[in-house]
PDB file of C-alpha atoms in Angstrom:
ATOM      1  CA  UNK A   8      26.685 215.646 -78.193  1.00 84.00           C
ATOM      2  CA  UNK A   9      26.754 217.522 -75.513  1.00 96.00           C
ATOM      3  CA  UNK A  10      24.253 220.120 -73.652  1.00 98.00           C
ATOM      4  CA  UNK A  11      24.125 222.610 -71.197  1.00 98.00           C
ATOM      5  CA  UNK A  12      21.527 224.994 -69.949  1.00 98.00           C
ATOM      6  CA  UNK A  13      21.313 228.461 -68.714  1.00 98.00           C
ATOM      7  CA  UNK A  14      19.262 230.976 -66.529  1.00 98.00           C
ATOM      8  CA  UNK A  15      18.683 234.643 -67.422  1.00 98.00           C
ATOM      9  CA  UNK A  16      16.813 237.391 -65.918  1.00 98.00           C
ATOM     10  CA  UNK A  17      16.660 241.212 -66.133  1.00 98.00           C
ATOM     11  CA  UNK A  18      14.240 243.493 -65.233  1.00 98.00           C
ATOM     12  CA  UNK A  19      14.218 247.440 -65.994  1.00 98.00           C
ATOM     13  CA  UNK A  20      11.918 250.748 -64.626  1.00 97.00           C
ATOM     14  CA  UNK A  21       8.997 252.204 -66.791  1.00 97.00           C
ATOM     15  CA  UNK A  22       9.657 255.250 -67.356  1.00 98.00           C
ATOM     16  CA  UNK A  23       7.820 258.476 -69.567  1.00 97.00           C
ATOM     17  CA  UNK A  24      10.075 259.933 -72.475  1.00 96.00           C
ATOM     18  CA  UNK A  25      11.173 256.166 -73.648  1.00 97.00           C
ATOM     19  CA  UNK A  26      10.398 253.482 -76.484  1.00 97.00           C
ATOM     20  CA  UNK A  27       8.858 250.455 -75.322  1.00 98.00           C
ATOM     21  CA  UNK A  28      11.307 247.227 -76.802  1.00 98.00           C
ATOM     22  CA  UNK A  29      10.221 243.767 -75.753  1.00 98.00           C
ATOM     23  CA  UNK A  30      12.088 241.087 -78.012  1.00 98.00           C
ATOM     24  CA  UNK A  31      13.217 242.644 -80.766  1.00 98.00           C
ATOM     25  CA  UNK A  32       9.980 245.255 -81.714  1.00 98.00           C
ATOM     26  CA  UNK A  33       9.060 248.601 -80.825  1.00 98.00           C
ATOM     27  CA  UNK A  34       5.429 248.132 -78.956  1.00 98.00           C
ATOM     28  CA  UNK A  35       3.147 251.409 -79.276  1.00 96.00           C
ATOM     29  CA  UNK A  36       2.799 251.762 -75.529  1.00 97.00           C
ATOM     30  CA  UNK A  37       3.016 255.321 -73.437  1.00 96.00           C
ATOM     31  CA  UNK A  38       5.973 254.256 -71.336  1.00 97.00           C
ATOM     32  CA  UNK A  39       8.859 252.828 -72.143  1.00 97.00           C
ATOM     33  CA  UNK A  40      12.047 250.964 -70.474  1.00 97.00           C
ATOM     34  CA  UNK A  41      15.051 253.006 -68.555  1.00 97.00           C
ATOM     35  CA  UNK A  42      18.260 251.357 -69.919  1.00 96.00           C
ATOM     36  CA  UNK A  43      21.935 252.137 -71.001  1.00 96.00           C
ATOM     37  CA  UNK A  44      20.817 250.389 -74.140  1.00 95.00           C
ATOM     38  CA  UNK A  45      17.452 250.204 -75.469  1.00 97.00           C
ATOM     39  CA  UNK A  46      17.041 248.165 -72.540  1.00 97.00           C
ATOM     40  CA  UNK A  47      14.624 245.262 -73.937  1.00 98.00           C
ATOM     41  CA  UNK A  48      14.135 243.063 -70.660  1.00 98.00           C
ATOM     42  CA  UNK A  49      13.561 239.840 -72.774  1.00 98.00           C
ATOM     43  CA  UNK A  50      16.572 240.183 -74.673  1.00 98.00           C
ATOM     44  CA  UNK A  51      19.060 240.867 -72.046  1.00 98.00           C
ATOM     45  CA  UNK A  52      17.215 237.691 -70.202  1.00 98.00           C
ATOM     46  CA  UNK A  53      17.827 235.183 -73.096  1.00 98.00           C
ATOM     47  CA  UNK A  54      21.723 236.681 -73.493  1.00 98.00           C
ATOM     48  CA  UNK A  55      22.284 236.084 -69.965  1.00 98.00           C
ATOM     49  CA  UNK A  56      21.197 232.642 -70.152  1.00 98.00           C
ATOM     50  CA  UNK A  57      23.256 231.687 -73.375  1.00 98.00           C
ATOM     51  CA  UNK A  58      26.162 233.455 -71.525  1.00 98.00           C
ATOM     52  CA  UNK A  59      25.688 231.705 -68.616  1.00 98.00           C
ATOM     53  CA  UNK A  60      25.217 228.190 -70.294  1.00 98.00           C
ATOM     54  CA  UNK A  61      28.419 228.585 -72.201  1.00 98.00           C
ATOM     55  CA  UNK A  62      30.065 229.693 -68.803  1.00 98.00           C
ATOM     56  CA  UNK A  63      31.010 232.880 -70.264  1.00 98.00           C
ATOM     57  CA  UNK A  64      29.758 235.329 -67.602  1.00 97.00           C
ATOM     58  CA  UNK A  65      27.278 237.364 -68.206  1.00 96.00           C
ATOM     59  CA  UNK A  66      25.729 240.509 -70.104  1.00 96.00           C
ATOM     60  CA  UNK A  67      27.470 243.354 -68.188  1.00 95.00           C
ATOM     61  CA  UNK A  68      30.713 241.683 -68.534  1.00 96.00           C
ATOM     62  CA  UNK A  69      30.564 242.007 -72.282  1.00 96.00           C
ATOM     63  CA  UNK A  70      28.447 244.661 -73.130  1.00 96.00           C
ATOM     64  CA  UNK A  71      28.922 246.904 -69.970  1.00 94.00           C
ATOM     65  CA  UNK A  72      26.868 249.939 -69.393  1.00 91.00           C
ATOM     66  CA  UNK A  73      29.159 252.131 -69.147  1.00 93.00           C
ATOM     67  CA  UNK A  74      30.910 251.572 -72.689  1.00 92.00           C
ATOM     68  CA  UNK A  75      29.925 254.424 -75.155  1.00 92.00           C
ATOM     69  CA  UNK A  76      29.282 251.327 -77.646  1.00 90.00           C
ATOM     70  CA  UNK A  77      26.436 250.138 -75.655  1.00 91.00           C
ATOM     71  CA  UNK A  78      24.805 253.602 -75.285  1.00 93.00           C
ATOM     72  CA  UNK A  79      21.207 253.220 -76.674  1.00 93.00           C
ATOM     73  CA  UNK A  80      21.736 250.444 -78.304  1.00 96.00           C
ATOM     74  CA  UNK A  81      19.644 247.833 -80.167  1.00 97.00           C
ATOM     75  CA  UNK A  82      20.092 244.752 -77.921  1.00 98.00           C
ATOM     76  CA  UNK A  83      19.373 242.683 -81.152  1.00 98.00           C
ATOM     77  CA  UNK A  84      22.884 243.778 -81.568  1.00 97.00           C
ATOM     78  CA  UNK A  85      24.037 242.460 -78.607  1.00 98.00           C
ATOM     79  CA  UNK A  86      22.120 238.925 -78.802  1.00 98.00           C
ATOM     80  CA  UNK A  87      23.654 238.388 -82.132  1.00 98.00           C
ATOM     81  CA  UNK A  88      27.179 238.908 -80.757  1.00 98.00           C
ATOM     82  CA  UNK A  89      25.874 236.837 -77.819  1.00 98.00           C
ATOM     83  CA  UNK A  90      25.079 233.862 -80.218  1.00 98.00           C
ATOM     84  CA  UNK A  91      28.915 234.541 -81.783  1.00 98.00           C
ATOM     85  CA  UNK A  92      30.517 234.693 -78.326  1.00 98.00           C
ATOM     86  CA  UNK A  93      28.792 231.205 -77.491  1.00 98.00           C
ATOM     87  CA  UNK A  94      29.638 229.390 -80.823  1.00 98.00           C
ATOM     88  CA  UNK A  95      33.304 230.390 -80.333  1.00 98.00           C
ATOM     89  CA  UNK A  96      33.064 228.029 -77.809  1.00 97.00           C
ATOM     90  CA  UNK A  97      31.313 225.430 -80.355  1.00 98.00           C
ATOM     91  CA  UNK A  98      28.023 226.113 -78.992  1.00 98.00           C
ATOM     92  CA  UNK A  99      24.793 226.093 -80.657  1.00 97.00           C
ATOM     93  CA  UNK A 100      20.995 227.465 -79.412  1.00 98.00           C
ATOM     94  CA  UNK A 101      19.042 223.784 -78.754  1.00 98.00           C
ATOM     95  CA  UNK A 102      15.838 226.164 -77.591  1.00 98.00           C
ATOM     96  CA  UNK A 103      15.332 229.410 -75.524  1.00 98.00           C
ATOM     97  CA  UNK A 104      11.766 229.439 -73.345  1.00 98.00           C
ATOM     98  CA  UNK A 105      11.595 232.615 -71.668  1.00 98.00           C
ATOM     99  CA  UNK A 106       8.618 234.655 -69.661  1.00 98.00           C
ATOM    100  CA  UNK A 107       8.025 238.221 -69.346  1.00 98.00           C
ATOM    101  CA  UNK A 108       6.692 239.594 -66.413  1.00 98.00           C
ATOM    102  CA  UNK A 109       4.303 242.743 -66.951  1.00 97.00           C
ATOM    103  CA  UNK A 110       0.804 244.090 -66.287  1.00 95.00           C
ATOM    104  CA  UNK A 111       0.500 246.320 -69.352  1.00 94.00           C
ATOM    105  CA  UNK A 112       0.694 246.540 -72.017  1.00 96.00           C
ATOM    106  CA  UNK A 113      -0.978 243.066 -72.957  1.00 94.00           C
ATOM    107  CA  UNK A 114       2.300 241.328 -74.754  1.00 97.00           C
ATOM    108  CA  UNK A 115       0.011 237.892 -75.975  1.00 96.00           C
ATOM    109  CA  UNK A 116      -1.105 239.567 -79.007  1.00 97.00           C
ATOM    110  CA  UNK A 117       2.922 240.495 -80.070  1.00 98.00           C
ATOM    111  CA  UNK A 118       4.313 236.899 -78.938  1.00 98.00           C
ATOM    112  CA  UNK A 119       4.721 235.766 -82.758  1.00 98.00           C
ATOM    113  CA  UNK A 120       5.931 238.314 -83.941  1.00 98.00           C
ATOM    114  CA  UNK A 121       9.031 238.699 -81.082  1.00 98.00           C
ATOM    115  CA  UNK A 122       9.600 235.190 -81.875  1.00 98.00           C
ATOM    116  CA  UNK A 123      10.057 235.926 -85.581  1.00 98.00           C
ATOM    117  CA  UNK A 124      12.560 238.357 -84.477  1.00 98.00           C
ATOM    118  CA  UNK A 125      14.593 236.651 -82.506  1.00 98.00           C
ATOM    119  CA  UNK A 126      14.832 233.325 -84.117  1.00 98.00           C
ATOM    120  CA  UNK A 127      15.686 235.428 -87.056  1.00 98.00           C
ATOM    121  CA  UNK A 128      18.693 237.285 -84.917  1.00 98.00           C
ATOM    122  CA  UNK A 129      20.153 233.820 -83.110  1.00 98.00           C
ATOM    123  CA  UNK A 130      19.352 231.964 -86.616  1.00 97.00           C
ATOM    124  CA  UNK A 131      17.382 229.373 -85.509  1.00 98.00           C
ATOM    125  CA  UNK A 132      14.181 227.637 -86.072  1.00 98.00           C
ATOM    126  CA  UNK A 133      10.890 229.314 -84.840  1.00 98.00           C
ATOM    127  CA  UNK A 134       9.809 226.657 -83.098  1.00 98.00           C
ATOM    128  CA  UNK A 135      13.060 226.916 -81.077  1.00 98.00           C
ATOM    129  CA  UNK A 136      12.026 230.360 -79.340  1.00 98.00           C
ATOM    130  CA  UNK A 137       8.810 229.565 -76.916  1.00 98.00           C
ATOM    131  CA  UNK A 138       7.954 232.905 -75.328  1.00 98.00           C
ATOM    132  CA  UNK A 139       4.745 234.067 -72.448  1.00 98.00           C
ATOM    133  CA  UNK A 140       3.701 236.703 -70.952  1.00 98.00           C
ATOM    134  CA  UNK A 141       2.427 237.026 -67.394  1.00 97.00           C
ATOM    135  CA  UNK A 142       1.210 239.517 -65.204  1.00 95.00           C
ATOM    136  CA  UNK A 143       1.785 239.694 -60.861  1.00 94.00           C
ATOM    137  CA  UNK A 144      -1.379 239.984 -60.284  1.00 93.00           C
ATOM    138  CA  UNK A 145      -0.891 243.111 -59.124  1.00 94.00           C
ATOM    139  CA  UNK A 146       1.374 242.430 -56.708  1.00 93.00           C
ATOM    140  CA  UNK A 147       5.310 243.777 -56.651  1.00 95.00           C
ATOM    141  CA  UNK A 148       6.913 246.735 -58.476  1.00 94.00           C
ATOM    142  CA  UNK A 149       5.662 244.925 -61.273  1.00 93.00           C
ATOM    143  CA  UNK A 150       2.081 244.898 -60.817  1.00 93.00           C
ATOM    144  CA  UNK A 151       2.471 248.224 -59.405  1.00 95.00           C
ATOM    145  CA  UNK A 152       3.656 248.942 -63.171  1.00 94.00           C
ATOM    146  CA  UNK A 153       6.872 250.460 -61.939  1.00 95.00           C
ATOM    147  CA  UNK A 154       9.263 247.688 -64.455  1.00 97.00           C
ATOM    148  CA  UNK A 155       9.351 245.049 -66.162  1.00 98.00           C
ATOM    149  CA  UNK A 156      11.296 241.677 -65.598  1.00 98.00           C
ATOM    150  CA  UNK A 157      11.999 238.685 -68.015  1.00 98.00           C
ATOM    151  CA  UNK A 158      13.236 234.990 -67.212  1.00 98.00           C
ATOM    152  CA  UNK A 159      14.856 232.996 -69.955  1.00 98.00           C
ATOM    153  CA  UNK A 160      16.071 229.558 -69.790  1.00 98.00           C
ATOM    154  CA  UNK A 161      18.476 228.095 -72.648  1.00 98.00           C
ATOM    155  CA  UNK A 162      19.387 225.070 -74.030  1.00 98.00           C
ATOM    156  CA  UNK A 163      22.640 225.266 -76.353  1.00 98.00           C
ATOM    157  CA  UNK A 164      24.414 222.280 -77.855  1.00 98.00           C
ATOM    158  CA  UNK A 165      27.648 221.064 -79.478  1.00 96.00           C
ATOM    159  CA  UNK A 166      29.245 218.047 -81.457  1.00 84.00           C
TER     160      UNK A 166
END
């Protein structure tokens, strides 16, 4: 068998006038993320990672935001085709651990549920998808509640 791992990150600007998408669902929240695409910050972590795992480049190569295609889309879209892109390759998810980075809204409470969603979209076992939510204490343009950044490192596999 072998393995290989990958790093993601992505971060995106609050903004008024926006939905608020953080792995895969729509959180009631008064501000929401600035993006070509519906520009959920944990999502476009984990594809990044898988991309860069299966040495395939990454996100913006792909999915570029500039393509009309990619225009407020639902970047469960985009990790599905991201989990299609790697298993051309023969590739498989082993597990995706990933950390979001914000000071509101309070994400611990939606945790199962976004990893409901996206084992569902990469097809794989819950207990494959280990997601947590910090804060910056304050500190940085996140604690200043300006964005909101995501890390996501992946394990994929193949025979």
């Amino acid at each position: 068998m072998k393995i290989r791992t990958g790093l993601g990150y992505d971060v995106h600007k609050l903004v008024e006038g926006r939905e608020l998408w953080l792995g895969g669902i729509r959180l009631d929240y008064e501000l929401g993320l600035l993006g070509h695409s519906d520009a959920d910050v944990l999502i476009h972590a984990i594809c990044d990672a898988l991309l860069g795992a299966a040495n395939m480049r990454d996100i913006g190569y792909h999915f570029p935001d500039t393509a009309a295609e990619t225009l407020n889309v639902d970047s469960k879209i985009l990790l599905r085709k991201t989990v299609d892109l790697i298993a051309t390759k023969g590739y498989r998810i082993g597990n995706v651990d990933a950390t979001v980075c914000a000071e509101r809204p309070k994400l611990n409470p939606h945790i199962p549920e976004m990893q409901r969603c996206l084992s569902d979209v990469m097809q794989t076992d819950i207990d494959n998808v280990s997601i947590k939510a910090t804060t910056t204490e304050k500190l940085g343009f996140t604690g200043r509640m300006e964005g909101i950044s995501a890390y996501a490192t992946v394990l994929i596999e193949k025979d």
